[in-house]
Coordinates of C-alpha atoms and ligand atoms in Angstrom, one line a residue:
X1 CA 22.8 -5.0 20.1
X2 CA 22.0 -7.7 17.8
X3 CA 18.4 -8.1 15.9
X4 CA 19.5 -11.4 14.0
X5 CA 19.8 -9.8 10.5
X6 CA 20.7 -11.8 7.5
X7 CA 21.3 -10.5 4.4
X8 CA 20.5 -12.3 1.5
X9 CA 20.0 -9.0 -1.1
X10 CA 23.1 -7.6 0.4
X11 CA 24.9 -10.6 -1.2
X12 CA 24.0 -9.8 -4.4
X13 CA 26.4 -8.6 -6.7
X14 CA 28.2 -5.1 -6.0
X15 CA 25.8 -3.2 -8.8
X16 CA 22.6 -4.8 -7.4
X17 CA 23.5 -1.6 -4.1
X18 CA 25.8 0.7 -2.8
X19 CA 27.0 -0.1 0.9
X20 CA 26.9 2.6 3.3
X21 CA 26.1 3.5 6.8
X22 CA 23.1 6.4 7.8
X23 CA 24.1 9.9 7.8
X24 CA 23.6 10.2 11.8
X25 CA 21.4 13.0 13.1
X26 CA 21.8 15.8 15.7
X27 CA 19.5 14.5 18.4
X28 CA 16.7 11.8 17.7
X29 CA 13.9 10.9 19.9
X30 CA 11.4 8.3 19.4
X31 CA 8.2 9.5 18.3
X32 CA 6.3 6.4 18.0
X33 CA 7.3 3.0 18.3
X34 CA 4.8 -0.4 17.2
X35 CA 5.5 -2.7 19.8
X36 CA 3.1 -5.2 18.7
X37 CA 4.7 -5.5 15.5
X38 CA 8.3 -6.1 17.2
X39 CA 7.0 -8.2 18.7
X40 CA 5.3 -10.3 15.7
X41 CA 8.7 -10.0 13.8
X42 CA 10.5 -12.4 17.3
X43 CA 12.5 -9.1 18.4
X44 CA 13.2 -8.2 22.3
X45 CA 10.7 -5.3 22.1
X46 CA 11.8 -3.8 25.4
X47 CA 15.5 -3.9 24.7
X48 CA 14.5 -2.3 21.2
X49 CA 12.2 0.3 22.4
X50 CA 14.7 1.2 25.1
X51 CA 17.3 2.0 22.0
X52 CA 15.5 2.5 19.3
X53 CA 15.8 6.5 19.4
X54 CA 19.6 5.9 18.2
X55 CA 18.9 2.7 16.2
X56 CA 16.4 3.2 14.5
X57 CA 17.4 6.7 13.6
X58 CA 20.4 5.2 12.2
X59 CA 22.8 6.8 15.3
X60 CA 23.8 3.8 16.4
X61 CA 23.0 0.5 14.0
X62 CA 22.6 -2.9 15.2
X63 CA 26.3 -4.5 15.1
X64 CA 24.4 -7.1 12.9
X65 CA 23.3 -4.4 10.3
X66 CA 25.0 -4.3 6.6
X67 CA 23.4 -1.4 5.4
X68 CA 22.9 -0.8 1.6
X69 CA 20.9 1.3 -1.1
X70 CA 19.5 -0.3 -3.7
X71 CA 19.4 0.2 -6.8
X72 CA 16.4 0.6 -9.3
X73 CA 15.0 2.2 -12.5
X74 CA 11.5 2.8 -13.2
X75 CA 8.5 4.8 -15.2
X76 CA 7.5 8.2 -13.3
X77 CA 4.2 9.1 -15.2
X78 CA 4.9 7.2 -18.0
X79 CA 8.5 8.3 -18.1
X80 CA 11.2 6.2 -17.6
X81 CA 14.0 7.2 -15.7
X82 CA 16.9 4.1 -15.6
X83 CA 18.1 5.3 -12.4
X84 CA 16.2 6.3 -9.5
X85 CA 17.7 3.2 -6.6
X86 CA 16.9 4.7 -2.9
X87 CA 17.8 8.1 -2.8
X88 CA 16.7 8.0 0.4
X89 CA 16.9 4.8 2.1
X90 CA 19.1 2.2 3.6
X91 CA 18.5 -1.4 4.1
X92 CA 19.7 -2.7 7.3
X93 CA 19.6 -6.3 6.7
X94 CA 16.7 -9.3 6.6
X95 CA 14.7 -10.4 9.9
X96 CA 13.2 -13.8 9.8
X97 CA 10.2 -14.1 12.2
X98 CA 8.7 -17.0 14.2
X99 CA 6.3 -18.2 11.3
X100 CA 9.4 -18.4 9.0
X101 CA 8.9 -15.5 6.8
X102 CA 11.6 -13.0 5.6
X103 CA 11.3 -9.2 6.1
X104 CA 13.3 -6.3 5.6
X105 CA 14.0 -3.7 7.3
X106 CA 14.4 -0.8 6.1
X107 CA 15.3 3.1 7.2
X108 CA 13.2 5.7 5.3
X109 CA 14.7 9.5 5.6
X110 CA 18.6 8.4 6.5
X111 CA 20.3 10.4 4.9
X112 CA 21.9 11.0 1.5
X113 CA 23.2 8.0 -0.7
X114 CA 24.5 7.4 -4.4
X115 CA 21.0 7.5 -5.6
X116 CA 20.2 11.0 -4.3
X117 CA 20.0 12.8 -7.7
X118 CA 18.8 16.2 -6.2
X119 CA 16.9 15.4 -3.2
X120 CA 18.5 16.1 0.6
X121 CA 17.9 12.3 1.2
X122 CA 15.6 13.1 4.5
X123 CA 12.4 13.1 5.6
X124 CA 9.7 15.6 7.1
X125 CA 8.4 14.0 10.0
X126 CA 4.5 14.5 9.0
X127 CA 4.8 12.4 5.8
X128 CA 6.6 9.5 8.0
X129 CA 3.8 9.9 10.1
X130 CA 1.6 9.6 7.4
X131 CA 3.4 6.6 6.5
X132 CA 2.9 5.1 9.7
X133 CA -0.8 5.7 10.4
X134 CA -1.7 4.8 6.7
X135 CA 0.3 1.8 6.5
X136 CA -1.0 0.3 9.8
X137 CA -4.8 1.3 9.0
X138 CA -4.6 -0.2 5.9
X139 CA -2.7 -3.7 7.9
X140 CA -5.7 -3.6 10.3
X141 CA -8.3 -3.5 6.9
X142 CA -6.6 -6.7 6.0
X143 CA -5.2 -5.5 3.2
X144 CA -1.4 -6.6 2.2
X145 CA 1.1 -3.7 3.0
X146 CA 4.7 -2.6 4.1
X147 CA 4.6 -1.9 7.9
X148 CA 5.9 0.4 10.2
X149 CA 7.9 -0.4 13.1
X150 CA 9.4 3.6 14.6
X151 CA 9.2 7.4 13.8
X152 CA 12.1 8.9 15.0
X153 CA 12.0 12.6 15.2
X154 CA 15.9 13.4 13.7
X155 CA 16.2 17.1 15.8
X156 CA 17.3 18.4 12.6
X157 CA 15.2 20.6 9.9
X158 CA 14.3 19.5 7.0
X159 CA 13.8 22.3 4.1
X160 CA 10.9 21.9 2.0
X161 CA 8.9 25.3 0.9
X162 CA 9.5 25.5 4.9
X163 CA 11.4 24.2 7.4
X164 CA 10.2 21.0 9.0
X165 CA 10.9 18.7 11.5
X166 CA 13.3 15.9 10.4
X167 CA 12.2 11.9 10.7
X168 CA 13.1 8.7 9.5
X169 CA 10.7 6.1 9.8
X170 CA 11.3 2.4 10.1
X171 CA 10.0 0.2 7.3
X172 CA 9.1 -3.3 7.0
X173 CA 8.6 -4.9 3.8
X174 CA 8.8 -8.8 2.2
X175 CA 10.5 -7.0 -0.1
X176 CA 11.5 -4.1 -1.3
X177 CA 12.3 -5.9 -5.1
X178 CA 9.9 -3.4 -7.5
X179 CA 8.7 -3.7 -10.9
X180 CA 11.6 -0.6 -11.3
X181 CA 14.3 -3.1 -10.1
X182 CA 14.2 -5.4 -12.7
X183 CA 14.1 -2.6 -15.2
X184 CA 16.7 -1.4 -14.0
X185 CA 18.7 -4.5 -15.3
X186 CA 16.6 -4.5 -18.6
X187 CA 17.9 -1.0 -19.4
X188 CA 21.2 -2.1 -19.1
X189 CA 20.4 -5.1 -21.3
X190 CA 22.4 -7.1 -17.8
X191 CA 20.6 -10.4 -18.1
X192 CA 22.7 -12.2 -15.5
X193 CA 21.3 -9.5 -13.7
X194 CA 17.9 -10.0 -14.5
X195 CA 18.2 -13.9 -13.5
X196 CA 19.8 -13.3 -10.6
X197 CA 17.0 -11.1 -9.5
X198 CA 14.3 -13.5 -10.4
X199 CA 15.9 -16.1 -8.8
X200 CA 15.8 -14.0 -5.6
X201 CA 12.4 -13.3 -6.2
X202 CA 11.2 -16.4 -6.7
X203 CA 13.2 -17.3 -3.4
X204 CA 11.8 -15.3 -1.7
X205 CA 8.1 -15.1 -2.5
X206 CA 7.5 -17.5 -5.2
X207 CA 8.9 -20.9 -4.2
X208 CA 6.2 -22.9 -6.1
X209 CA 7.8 -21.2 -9.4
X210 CA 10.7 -23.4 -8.7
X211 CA 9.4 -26.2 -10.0
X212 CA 7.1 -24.7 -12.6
X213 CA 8.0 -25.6 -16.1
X214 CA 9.0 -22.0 -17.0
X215 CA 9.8 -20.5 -13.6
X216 CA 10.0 -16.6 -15.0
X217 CA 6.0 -17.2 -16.5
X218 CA 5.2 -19.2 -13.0
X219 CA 6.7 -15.6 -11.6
X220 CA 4.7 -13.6 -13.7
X221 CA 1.7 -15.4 -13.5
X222 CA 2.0 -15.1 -9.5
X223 CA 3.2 -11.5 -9.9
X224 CA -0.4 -10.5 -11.6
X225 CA -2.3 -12.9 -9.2
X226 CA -1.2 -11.0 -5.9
X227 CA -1.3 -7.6 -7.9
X228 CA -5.0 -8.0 -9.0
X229 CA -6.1 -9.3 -5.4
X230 CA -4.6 -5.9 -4.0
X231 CA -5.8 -3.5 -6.4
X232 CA -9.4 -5.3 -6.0
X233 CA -8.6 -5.1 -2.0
X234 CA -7.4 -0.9 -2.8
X235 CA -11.0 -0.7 -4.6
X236 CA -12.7 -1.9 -2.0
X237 CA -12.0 0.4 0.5
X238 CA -11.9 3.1 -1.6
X239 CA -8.3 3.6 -1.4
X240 CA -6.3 5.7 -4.0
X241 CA -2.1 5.1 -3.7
X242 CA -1.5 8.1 -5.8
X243 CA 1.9 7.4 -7.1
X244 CA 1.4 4.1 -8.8
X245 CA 4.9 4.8 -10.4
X246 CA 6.5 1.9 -11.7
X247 CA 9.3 1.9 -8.8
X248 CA 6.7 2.0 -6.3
X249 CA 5.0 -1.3 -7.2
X250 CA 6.1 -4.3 -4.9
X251 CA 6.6 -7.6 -6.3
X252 CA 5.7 -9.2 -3.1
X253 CA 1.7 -7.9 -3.9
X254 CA 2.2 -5.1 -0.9
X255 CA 1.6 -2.2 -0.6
X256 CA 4.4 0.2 -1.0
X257 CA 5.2 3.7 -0.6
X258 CA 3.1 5.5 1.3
X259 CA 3.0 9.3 -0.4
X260 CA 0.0 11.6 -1.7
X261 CA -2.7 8.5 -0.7
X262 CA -6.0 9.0 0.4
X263 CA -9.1 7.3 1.1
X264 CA -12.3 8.1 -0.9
X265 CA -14.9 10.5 0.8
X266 CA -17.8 10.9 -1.3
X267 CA -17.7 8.2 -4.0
X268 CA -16.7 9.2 -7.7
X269 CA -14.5 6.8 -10.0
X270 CA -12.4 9.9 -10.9
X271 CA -11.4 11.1 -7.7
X272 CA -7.5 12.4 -7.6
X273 CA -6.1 13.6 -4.2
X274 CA -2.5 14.1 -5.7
X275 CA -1.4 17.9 -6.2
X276 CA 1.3 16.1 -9.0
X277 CA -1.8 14.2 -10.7
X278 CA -2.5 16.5 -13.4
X279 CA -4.1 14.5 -15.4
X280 CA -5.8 12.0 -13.2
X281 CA -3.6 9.3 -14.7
X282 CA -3.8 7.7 -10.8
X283 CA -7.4 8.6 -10.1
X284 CA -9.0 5.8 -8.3
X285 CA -10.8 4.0 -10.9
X286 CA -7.8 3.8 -13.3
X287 CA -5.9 1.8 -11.0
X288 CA -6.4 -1.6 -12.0
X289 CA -5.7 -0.5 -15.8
X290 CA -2.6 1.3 -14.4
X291 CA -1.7 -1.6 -12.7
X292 CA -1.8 -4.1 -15.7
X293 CA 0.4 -1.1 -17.7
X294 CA 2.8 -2.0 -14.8
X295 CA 2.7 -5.4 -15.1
X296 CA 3.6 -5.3 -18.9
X297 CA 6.7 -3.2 -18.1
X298 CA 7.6 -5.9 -15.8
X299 CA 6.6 -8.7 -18.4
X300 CA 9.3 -6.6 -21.2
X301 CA 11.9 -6.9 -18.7
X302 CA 11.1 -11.4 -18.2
X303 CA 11.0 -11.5 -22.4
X304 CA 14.6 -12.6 -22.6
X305 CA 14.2 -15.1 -19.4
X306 CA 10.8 -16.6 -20.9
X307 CA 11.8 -18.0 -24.4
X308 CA 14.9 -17.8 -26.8
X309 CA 12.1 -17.4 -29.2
X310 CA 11.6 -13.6 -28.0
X311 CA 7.7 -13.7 -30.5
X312 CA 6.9 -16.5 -28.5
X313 CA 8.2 -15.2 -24.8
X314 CA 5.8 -11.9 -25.7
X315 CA 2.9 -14.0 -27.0
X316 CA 3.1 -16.4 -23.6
X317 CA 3.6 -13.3 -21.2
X318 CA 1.1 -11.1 -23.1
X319 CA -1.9 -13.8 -22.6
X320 CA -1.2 -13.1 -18.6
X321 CA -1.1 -9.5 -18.7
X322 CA -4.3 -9.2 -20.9
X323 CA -6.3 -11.3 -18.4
X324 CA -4.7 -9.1 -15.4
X325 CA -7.8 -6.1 -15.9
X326 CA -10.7 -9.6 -16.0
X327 CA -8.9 -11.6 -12.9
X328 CA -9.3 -8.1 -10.9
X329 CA -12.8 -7.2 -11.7
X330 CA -13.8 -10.6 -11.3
X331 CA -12.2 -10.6 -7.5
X332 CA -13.6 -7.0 -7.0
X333 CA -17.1 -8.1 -7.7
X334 CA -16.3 -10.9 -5.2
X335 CA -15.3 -8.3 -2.6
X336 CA -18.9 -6.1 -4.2
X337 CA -20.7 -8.9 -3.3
X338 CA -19.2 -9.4 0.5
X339 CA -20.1 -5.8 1.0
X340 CA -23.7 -5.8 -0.7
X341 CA -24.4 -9.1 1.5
X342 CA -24.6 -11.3 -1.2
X343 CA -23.2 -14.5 0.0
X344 CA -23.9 -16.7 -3.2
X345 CA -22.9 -15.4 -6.8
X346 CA -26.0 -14.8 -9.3
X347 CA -25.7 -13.6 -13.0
X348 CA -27.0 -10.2 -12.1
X349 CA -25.3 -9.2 -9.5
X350 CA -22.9 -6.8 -11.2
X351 CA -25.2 -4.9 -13.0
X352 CA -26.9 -4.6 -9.9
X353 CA -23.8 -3.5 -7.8
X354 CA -22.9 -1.2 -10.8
X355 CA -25.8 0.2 -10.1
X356 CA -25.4 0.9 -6.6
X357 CA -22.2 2.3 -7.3
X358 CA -23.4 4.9 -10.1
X359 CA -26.7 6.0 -7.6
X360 CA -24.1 6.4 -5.2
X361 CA -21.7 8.8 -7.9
X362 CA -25.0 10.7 -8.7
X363 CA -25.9 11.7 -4.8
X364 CA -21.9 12.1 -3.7
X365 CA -22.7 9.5 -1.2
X366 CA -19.6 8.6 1.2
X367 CA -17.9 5.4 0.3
X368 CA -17.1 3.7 3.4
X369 CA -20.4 4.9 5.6
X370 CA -23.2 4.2 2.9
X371 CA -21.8 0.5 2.8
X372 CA -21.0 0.6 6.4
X373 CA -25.2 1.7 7.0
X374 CA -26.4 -1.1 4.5
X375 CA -25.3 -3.2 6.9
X376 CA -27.5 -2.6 9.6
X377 CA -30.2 -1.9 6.5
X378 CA -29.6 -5.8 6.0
X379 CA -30.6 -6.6 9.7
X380 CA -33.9 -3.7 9.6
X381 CA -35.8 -3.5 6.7
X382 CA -37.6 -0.5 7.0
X383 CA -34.2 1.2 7.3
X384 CA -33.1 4.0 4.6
X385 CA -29.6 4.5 3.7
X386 CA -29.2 8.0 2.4
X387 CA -28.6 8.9 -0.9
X388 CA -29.0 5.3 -2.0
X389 CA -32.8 4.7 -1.7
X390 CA -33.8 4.6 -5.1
X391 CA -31.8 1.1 -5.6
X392 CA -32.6 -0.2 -2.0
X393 CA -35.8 -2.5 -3.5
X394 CA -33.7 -4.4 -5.9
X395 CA -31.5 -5.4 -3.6
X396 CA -33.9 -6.1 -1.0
X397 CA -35.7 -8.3 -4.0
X398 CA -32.0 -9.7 -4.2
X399 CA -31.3 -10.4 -0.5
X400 CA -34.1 -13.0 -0.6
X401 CA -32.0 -15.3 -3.1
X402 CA -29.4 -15.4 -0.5
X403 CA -29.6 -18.3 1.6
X404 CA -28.1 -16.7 5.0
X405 CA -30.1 -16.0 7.9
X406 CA -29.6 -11.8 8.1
X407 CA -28.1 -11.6 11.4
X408 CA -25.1 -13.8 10.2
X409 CA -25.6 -11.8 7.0
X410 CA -25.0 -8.5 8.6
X411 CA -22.4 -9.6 10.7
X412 CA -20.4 -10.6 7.6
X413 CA -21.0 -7.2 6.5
X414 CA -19.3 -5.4 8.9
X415 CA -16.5 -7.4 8.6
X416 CA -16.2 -6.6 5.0
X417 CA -17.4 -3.0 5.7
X418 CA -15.0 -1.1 7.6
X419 CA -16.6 1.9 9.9
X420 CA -13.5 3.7 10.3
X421 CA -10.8 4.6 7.7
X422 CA -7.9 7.3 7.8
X423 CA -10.0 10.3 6.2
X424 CA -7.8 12.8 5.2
X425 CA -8.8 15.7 7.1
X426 CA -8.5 13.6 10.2
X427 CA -5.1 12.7 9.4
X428 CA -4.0 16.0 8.1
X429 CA -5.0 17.5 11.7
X430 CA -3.3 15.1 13.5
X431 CA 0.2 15.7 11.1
X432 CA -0.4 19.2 11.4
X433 CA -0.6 19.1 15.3
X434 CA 2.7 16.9 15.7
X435 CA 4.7 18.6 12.7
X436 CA 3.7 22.2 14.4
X437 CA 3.3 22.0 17.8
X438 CA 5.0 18.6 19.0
X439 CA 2.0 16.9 19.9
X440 CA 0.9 13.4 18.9
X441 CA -2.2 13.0 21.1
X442 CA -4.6 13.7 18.0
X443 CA -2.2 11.3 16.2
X444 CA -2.1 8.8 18.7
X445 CA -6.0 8.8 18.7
X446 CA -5.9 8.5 15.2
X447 CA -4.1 5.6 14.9
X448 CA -5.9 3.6 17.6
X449 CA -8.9 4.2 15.9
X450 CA -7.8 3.2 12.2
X451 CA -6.3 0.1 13.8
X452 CA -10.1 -1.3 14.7
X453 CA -11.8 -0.5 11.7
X454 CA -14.5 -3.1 11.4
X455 CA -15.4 -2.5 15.3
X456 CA -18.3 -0.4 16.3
X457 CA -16.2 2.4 18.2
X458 CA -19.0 4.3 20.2
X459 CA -16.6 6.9 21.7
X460 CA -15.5 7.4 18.2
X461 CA -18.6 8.9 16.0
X462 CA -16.7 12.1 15.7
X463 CA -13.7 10.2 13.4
X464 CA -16.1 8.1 11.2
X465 CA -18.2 10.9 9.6
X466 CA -17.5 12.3 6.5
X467 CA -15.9 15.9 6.4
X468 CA -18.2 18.8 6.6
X469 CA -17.8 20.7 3.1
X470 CA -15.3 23.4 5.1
X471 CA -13.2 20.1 6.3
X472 CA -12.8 18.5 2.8
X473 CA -9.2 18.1 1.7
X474 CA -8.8 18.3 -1.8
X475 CA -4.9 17.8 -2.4
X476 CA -2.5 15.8 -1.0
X477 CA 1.0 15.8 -1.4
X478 CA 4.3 13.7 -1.6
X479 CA 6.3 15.8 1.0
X480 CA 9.3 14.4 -0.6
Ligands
AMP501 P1 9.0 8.4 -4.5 O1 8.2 9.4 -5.4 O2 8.9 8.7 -3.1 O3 8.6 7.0 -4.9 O4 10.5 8.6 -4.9 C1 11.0 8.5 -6.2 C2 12.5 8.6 -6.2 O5 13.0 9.8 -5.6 C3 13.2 7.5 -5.4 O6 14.3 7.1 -6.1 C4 13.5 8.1 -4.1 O7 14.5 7.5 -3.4 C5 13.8 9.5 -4.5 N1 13.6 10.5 -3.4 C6 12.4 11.0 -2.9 N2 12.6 11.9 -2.0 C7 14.0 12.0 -1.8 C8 14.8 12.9 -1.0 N3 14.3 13.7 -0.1 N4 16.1 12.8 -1.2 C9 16.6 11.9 -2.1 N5 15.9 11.1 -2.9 C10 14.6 11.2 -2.8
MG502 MG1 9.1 5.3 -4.2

């Protein structure tokens, strides 16, 4: 069977990949399978879902497939390793859908490949799952992200501190180009490399930088746009990735890579779910300073492509990442102000919305449900919203300054507002029940909710409280 595949990365210089096929497993079975988003992407999603147990386990590739590892470097912690590439993962090839717009796609858990260092090169089935219910949820918040096409439960162990069910999970990404890829070239001072890559970039997500005056800055520039409109999107929903590693930021402005992540219960800037985040150098409110650290790793690596005058390459790349941290709070107070129910912009406003957010931190109010409640508190105004009270009358005093009537007010709320997110200890019950006993109702469930979070779900009260202190999860972890 065909999928159309095309293979523009693939066509990149030998030391850009290694070519190789999937290590085949013993006996795979589909687990889960997103027929909606086959069917977004133009495939035949009956003839896919009917095979995908041996395709999309890497059995039995599509005869169009041209599978390859890539190669990339990057900074773990602050560390920089100059080879990591997917130790892990094999790129089948490029899918254009019916808008136009490229995709890879990509198998997560197939088996070993140059880039394996130490690792086995598979994957448990729980953090696949986790992969899948997380990456959708977070599609459905409207937030840009990698998707996920199949689970495909392998039949074979995997040994972690246990044994575990073997997957390999199907991933769909613009790209899979990270910050770690072009310093991977930058290490090896390749900068034929390096151009090559950008031009690819550019290509494919940048096309306006073609014509820009100095394409690699127009790159950069659009680079820090999409990454500050996702971390302020991240903040929003009270998301924390975990692993903001330098390999596992997307140039494309996606999401990417799906580990330790977790959503905020009760709100506190410092909050760390990672059992490998010692030092809370990922902890939610550090992200958009993390993220600009990023960014100037990936800046170092353009110098060379910016300017012959290297002084003035770091002086015009340094002026973008130093108003990275200023773009993203100015687009998270926008998104503030959406969820507050302010619909026009006033000087005060985020002193205002600071303050909400520290009377939150001071009663360990949950995130998603106190903004979710001031919704209806916008429509009834004798309505409390627990643990916030004390700041309700200044924004009530606000809310007259904005010109909406409240019902349209309060409808914009809960569209900005979700009432359902992946809370962890949801999630980990419904890994735990597939990984231990083979069944994916709870995770089934799970997912259908997460993928309607902004609708009121009345059969669904159960999933959008917070976790009862004996329910909280304190620690995530990568699984790898
Ligand atoms: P991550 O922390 O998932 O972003 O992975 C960091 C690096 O470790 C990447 O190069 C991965 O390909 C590699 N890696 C993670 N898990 C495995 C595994 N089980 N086998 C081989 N390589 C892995
Ligand atoms: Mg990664």
């Amino acid at each position: 069977m065909q999928l159309g595949l095309t293979h523009s990365y693939a066509g990149l210089p030998d030391r850009f990949h290694a070519a190789l096929r999937p290590t085949p497993v013993r006996d795979p079975k589909l687990a889960i399978f997103n027929r909606p988003l086959a069917k977004s992407l133009g495939l035949d999603v009956d003839a896919l879902e009917c095979r995908a147990a041996g395709m999309l386990s890497g059995n039995d590739l599509p005869s169009d497939a041209r599978p390859i590892a890539m190669a990339y470097a990057g900074h773990q912690f602050g560390n920089f390793v100059p080879s990591l590439g997917d130790g892990r993962a094999i790129l089948l090839g490029e899918l254009r859908d019916p808008n136009g717009m490229v995709r890879d796609l990509q198998l997560k858990g197939s088996g070993l490949t140059p880039y394996s260092r130490g690792g086995d090169g598979r994957a448990a089935l729980g953090p696949m799952l986790r992969e899948y219910l997380l990456s959708e949820a977070m599609h459905a918040l409207g937030i840009p992200t990698t998707r996920s096409l199949a689970v495909v439960a392998t039949g074979e162990p995997v040994l972690r501190e246990r044994s575990l069910p073997g997957a390999v999970l199907t991933r769909v990404a613009a790209s899979h180009v990270r910050v770690g890829t072009f310093q991977y070239f930058a290490a090896r001072r390749d900068e034929d490399g390096l151009r090559r890559l950008l031009d690819f970039v550019v290509e494919r997500h940048f096309p306006d930088a073609r014509a820009a005056a100095n394409p690699a800055l127009a790159a950069l520039q659009a680079v820090a746009d999409r990454q500050a409109a996702l971390l302020a999107d991240w903040l929003r929903v009270g998301f924390i990735h975990g692993v903001m590693n330098t390999d596992n930021m997307a140039l494309s402005g996606e999401t990417i890579d799906y580990g330790p992540c977790a959503f905020l219960d009760a709100y506190h800037p410092d909050t760390v779910f990672s059992s490998i985040d010692h030092r809370g150098r990922y902890a939610y409110a550090n992200q958009p300073s993390v993220a600009q650290w990023n960014l100037a790793r990936f800046a170092e690596t353009l110098l060379p492509v910016i300017d012959d005058d290297q002084a003035r390459a770091a002086q015009r790349a340094g002026d973008i990442i130093e108003a990275f941290l200023e773009n993203c709070e100015a687009q998270l107070l926008a998104r503030l102000r959406e969820k507050a129910g302010l619909g026009n912009a006033e000087l005060e406003d985020g002193a205002l919305l600071k303050q909400l957010l520290l009377t939150m931190q001071e009663h360990s109010a949950d995130f998603t449900l106190t903004f979710r409640r001031l919704a209806d508190a916008a429509e009834d105004n004798r309505l409390e919203v627990a643990g916030i009270e004390s700041w309700l009358p200044a924004w009530r005093a606000r809310l007259q300054r904005d010109p909406r009537p409240g019902t349209e007010r309060a409808v914009a709320m809960r569209r900005a507002n979700p009432s359902f997110i992946p809370r962890n200890h949801r999630v980990e019950a419904a890994l735990q029940a597939a990984s231990r006993e083979g069944n994916l109702a709870p995770f089934e469930k799970l997912l259908a909710i997460v993928q309607r979070p902004y609708d009121d779900q009345p059969g669904a009260v159960a999933y959008q409280r917070a976790p009862e202190e004996s329910e909280r999860v304190l620690q995530t972890f990568c699984g790898t």
